[in-house]
Short mmCIF file of C-alpha atoms in Angstrom, two decimals:
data_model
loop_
_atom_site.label_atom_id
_atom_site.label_comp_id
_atom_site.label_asym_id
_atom_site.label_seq_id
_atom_site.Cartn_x
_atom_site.Cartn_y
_atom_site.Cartn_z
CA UNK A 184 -2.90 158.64 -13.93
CA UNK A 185 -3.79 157.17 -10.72
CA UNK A 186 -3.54 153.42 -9.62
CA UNK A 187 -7.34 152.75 -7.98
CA UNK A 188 -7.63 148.49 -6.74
CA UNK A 189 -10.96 147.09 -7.87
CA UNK A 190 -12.00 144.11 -5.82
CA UNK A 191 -8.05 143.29 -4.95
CA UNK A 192 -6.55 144.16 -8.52
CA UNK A 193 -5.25 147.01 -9.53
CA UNK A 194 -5.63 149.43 -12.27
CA UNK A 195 -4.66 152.75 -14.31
CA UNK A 196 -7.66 154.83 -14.25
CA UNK A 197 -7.55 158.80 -15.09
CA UNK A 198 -9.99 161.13 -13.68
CA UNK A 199 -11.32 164.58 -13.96
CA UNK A 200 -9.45 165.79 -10.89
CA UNK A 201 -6.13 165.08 -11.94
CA UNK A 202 -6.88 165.49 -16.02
CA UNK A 203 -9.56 168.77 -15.64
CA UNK A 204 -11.81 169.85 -19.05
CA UNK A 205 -9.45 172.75 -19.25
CA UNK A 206 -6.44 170.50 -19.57
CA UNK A 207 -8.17 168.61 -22.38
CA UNK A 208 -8.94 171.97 -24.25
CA UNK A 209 -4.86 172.79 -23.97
CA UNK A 210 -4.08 169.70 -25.27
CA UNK A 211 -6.42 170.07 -28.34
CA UNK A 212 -6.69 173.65 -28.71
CA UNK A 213 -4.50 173.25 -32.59
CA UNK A 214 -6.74 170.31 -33.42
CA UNK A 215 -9.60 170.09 -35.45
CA UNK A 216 -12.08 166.91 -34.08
CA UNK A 217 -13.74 165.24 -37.19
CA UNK A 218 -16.27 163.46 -36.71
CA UNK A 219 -17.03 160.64 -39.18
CA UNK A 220 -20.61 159.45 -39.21
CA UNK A 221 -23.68 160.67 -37.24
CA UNK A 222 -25.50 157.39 -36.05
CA UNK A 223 -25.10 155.20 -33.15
CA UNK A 224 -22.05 157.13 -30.98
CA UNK A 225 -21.86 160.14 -33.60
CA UNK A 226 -23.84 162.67 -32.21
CA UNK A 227 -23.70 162.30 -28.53
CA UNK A 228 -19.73 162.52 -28.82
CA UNK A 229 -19.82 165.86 -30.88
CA UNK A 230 -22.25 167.26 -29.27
CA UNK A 231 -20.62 166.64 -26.14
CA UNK A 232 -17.42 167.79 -27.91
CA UNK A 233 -18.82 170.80 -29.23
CA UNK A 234 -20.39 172.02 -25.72
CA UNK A 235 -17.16 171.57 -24.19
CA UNK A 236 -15.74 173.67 -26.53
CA UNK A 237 -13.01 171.79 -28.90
CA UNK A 238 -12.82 172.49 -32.33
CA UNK A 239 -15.39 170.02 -33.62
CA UNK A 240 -16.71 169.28 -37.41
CA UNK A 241 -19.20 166.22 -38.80
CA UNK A 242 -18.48 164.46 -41.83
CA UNK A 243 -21.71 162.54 -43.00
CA UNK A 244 -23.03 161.48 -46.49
CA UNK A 245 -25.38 164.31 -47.59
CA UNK A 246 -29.07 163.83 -48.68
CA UNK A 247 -29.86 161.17 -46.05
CA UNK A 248 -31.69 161.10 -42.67
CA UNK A 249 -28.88 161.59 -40.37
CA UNK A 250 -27.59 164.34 -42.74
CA UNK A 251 -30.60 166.30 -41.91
CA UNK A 252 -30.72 165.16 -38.29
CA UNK A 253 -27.10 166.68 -38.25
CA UNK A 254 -28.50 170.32 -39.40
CA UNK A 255 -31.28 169.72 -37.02
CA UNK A 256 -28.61 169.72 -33.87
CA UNK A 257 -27.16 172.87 -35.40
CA UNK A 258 -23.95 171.90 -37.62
CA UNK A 259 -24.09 173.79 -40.29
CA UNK A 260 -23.03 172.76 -44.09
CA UNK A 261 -19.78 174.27 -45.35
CA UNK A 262 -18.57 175.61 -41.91
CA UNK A 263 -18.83 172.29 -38.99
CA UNK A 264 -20.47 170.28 -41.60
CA UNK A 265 -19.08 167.90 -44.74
CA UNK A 266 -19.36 165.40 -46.83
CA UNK A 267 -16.92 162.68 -45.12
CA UNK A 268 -14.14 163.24 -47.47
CA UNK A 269 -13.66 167.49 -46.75
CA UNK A 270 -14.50 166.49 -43.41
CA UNK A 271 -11.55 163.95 -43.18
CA UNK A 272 -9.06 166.14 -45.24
CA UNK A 273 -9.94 169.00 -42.76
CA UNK A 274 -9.26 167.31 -39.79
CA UNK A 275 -6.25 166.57 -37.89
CA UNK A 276 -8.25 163.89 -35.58
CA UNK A 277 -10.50 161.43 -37.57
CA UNK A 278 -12.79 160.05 -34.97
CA UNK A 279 -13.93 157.35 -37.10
CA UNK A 280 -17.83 156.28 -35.38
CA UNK A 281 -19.40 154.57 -38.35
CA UNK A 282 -20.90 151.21 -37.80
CA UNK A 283 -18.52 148.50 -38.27
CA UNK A 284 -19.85 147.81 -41.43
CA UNK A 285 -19.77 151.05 -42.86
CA UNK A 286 -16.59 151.69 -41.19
CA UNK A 287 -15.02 148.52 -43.56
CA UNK A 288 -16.97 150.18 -46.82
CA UNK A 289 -15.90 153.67 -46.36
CA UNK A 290 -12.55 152.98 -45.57
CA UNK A 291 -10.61 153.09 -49.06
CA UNK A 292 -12.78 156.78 -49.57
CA UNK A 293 -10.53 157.93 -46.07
CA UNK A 294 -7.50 156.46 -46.20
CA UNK A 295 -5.67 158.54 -48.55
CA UNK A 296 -6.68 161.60 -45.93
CA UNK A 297 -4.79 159.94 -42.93
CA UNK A 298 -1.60 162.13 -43.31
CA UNK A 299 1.50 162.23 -41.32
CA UNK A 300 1.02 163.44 -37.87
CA UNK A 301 -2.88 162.77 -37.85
CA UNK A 302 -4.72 160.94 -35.14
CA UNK A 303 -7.66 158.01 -36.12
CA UNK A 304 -10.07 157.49 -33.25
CA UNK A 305 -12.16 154.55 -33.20
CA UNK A 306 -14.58 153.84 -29.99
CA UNK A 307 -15.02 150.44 -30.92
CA UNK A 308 -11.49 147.89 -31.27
CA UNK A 309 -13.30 145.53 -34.01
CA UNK A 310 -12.17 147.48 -37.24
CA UNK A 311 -8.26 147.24 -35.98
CA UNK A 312 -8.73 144.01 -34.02
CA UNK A 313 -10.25 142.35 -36.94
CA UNK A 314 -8.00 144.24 -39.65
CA UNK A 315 -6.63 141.48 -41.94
CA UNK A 316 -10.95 140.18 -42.15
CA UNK A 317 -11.90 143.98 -42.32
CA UNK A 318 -9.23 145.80 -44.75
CA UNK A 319 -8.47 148.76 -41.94
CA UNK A 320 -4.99 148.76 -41.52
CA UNK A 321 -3.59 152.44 -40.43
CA UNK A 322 -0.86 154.38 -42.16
CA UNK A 323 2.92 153.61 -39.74
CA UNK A 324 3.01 157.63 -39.14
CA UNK A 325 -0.40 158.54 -37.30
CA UNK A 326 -1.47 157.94 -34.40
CA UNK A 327 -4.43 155.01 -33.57
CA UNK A 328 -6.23 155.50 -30.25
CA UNK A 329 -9.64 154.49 -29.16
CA UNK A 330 -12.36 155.47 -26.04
CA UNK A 331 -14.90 153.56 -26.09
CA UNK A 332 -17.97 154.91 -23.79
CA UNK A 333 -19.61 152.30 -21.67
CA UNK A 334 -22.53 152.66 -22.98
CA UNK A 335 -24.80 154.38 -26.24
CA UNK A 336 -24.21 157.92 -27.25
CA UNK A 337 -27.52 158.56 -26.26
CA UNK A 338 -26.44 157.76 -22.94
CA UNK A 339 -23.47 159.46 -23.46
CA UNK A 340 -25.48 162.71 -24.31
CA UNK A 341 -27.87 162.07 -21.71
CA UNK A 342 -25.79 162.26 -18.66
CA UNK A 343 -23.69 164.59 -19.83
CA UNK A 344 -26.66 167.38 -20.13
CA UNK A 345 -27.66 165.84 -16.37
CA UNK A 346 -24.13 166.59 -15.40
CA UNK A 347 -23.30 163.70 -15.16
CA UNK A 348 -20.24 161.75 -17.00
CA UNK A 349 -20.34 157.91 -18.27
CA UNK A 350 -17.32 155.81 -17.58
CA UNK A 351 -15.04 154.79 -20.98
CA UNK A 352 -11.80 152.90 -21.87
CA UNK A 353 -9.10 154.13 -23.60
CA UNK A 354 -6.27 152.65 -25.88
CA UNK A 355 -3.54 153.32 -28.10
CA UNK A 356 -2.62 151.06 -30.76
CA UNK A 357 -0.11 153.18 -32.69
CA UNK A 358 1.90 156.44 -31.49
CA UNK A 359 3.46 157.88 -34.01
CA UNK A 360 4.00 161.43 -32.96
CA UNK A 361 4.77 160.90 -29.18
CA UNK A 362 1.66 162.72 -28.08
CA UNK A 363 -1.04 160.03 -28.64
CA UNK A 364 -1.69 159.41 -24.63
CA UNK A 365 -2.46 162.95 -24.33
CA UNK A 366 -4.54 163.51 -27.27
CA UNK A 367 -6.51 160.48 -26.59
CA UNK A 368 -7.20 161.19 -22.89
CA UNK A 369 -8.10 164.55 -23.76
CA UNK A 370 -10.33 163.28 -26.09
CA UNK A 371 -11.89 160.88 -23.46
CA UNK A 372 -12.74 163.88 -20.81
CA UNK A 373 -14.02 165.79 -23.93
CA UNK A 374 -16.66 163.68 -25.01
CA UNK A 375 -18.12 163.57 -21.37
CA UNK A 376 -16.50 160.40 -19.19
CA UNK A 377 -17.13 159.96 -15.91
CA UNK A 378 -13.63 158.38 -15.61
CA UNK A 379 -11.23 156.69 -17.95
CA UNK A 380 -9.77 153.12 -17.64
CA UNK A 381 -6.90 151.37 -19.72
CA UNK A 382 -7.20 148.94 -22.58
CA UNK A 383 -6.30 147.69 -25.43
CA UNK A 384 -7.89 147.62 -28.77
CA UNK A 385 -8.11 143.52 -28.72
CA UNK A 386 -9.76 143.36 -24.85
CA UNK A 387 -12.09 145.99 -25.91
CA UNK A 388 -13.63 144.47 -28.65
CA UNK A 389 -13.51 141.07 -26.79
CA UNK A 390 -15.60 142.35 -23.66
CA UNK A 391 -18.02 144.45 -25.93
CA UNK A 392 -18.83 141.71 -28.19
CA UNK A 393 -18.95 138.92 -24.76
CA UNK A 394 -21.35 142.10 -23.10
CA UNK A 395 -23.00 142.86 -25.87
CA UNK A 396 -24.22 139.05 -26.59
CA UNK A 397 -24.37 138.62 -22.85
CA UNK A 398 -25.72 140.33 -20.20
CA UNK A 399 -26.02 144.30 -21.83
CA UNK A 400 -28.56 142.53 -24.10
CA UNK A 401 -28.53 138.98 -25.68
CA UNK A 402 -28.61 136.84 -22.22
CA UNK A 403 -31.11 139.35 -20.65
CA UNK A 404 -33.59 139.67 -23.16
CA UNK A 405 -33.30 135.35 -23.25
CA UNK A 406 -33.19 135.27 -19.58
CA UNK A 407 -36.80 138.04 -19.80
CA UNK A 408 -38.43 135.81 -22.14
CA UNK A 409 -37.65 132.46 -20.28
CA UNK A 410 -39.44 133.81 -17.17
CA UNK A 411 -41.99 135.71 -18.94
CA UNK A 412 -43.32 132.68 -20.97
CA UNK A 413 -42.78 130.22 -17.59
CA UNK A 414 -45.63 132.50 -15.79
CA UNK A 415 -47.80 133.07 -18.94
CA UNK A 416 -47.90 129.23 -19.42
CA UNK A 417 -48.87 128.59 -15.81
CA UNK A 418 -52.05 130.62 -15.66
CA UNK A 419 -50.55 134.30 -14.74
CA UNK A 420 -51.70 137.48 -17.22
CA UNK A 421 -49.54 139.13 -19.53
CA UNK A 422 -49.30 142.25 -16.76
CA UNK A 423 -48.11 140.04 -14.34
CA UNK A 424 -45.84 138.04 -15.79
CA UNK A 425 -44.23 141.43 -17.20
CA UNK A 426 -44.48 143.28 -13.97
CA UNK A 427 -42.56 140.72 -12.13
CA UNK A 428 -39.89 139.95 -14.69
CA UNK A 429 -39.31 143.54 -16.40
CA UNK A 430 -40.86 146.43 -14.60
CA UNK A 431 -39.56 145.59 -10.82
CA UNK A 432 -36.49 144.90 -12.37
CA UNK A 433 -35.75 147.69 -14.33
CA UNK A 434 -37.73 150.49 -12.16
CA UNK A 435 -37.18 148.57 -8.80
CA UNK A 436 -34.36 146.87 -8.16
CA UNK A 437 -31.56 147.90 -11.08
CA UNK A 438 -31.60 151.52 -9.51
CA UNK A 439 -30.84 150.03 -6.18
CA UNK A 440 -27.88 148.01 -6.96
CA UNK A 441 -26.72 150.32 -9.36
CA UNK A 442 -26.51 152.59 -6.61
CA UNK A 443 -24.39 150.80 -3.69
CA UNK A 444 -24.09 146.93 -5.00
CA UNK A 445 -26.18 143.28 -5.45
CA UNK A 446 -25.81 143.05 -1.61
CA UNK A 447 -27.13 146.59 -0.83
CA UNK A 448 -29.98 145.56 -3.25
CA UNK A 449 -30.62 142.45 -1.13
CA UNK A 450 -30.55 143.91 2.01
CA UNK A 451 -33.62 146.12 0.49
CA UNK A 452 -35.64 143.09 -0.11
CA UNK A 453 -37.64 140.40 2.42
CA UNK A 454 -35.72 137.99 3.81
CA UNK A 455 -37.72 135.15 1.52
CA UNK A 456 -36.63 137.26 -1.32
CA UNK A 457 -33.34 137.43 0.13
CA UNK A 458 -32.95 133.67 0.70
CA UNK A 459 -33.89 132.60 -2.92
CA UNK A 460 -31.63 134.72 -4.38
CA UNK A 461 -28.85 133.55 -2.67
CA UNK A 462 -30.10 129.71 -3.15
CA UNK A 463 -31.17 130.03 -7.07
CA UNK A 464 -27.82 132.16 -7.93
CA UNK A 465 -25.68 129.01 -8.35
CA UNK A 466 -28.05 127.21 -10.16
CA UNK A 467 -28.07 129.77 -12.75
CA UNK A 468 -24.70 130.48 -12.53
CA UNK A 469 -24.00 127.23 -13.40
CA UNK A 470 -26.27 127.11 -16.20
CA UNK A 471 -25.08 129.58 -17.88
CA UNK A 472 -21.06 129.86 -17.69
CA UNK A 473 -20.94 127.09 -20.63
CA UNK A 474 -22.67 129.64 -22.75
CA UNK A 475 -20.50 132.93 -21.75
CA UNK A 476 -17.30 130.16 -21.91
CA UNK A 477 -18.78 129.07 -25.72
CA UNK A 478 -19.43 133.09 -26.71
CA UNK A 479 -16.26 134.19 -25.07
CA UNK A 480 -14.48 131.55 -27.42
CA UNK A 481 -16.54 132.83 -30.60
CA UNK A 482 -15.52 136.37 -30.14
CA UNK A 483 -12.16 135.41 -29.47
CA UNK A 484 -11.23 133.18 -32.81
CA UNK A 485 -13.00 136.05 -34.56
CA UNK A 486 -15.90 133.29 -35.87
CA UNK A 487 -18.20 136.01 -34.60
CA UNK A 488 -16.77 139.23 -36.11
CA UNK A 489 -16.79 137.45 -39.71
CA UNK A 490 -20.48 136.41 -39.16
CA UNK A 491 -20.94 140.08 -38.47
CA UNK A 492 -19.23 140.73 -41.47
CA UNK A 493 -20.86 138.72 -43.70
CA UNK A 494 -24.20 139.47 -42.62
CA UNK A 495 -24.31 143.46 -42.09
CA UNK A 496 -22.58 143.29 -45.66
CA UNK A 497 -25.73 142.00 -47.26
CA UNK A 498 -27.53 144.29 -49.41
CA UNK A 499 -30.97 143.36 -48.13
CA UNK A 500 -29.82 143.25 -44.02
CA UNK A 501 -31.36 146.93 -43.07
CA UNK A 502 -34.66 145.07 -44.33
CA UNK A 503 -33.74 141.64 -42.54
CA UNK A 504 -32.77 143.80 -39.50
CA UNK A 505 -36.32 145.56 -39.07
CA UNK A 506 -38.13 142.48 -39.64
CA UNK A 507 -36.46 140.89 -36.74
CA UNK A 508 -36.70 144.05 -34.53
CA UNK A 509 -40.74 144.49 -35.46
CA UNK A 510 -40.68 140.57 -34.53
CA UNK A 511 -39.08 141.33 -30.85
CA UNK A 512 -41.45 144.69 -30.71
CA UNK A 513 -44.72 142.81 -31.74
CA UNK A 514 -44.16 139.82 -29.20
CA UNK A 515 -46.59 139.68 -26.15
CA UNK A 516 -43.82 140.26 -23.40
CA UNK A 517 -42.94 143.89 -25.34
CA UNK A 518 -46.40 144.81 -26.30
CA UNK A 519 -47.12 144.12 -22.50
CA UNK A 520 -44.44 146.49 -21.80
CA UNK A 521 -45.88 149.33 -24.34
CA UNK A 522 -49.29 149.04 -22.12
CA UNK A 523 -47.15 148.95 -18.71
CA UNK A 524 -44.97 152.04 -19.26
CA UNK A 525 -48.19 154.26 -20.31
CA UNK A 526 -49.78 153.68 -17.04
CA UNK A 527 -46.97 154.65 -15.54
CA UNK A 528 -47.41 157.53 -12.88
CA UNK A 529 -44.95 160.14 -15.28
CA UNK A 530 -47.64 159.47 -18.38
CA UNK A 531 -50.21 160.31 -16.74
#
């Protein structure tokens, strides 16, 4: 583990130069990985997994889509592919990627396969951060660890086939057998981090639900629409007013401070570009810490984990869900977009 300062502070990262793929394989070569649920981070992490070459098996409820989208990345039933109980009985590391949701309705089918010795691996701290509201509440004599990718499993998959790795936190909430830091750093460089940083289980799922809510997608897509409807209303077309708010953005700019930092970004951009920035940050700034202060104390008192809860729980939400996400796909802004990213150069 090294000690790397971040803007003044310092932290306890781990990297692939001082914890190498063929470290990770040592550490797991008597394990077998299983992973519950092929949706959201499923795939990308044993697929990932599986290229690196650990010991890797899917459990997944047969006869539905992602069943069949499992057979379609090569697992194959009855040898690296279960129903989630063999799957979970079979394994001595239960990485446990289910949505929340599911993770809460699933859990009294896995419990009783969480044996002495075994490891449960979460990527996501909500299940044991919220465990007296969700019901998950680990066995004393396994181990409870957690990396958490910064970012989807597509993502995850993505860089890792452009050799690239995506950074993740790591935690441990229960060792029981004296080797959960190993197993769950292993674990970390196995499912394709660029670098691995230390949390716990409660800060995780406080920063993911604050991100997630915030900038990663809630502010940005309010902060999209704000300006998007501002230059629509005063006379500009919808190409326009998407251009300038989306498409320099995300195919511009993003890439530039992504790449060396806001100020790097900046200094790639006119001076009158340059000078509004720096003059309209505060105002916004200002505007919107009450909101990130107000979210930051709903995540925190868990108001927003129970109103997760209670509405993923409802038998009708999957239908509620794609009713609000054909409402956000059928809006002007995004149907501006559809037209924008066709005439892109690449699709054509």
């Amino acid at each position: 583990m090294a000690i790397i300062n971040f803007g003044g502070v310092d932290e306890n990262v781990v990297t692939l130069e001082e914890f190498p793929l063929e470290k990770a394989r040592e550490v797991l070569k008597n394990e077998t990985i299983a992973v519950i649920g092929y949706g959201v981070q499923g795939p990308g992490q044993s697929l990932n997994l599986r290229d690196n070459g650990f010991n890797v098996i899917v459990g997944q409820r047969k006869g539905g889509k992602t069943w069949d989208k499992a057979v379609a990345d090569g697992w194959v039933p009855g040898e690296t592919l279960f129903e989630i109980e063999e799957a979970c009985q079979r394994g001595t590391i239960i990485q446990y990627l289910l949505s929340d949701a599911a993770q809460i309705e699933v859990w009294p089918r896995i419990k009783q396969y969480l044996t002495p010795g075994k490891a449960l691996y979460f990527s996501h701290g909500f299940g044991i951060t919220y465990k007296e509201r969700t019901g998950i509440i680990p066995p004393a004599d396994i181990d409870v660890i957690m990396v958490a990718p910064k970012g989807s499993g597509t993502s995850l998959r993505r860089m890792f086939l452009q050799g690239r790795g995506l950074n993740s936190s790591y935690a441990i909430f229960q060792d029981a057998t004296g080797r959960a830091k190993d197993r769950v750093i292993a674990l970390g460089i196995g499912v394709g981090s660029g670098y691995l940083f230390e949390t716990t289980f409660k800060r995780e799922v406080y920063s993911d639900l604050t991100g997630e809510r915030g900038t990663l997608m809630g502010a940005i897509q309010g902060l999209l629409l704000a300006q998007y409807e501002t230059l629509r209303e005063h006379g500009h077309t919808p190409s326009e007013a998407f251009n300038e708010t989306v498409e320099e953005l995300t195919q511009s700019l993003m890439p530039l401070f992504a790449e060396k930092g806001m100020d790097w970004m900046y200094a790639n951009c006119s001076t009158t570009a340059q000078r509004g920035a720096l003059d309209w940050m505060g105002p916004f700034h200002d505007a919107t810490k009450p909101v990130f202060e107000k979210l930051y104390n709903e995540v925190a008192c868990g108001n927003e984990a129970q109103r997760s809860i209670d509405t993923n729980s409802k038998p009708n939400y999957r239908e509620g869900l794609e009713k609000e996400l054909a409402a956000l796909r059928e809006s002007e802004m995004w149907r501006a977009g559809a037209v924008v990213r066709k005439l892109r150069p690449e699709n054509n």
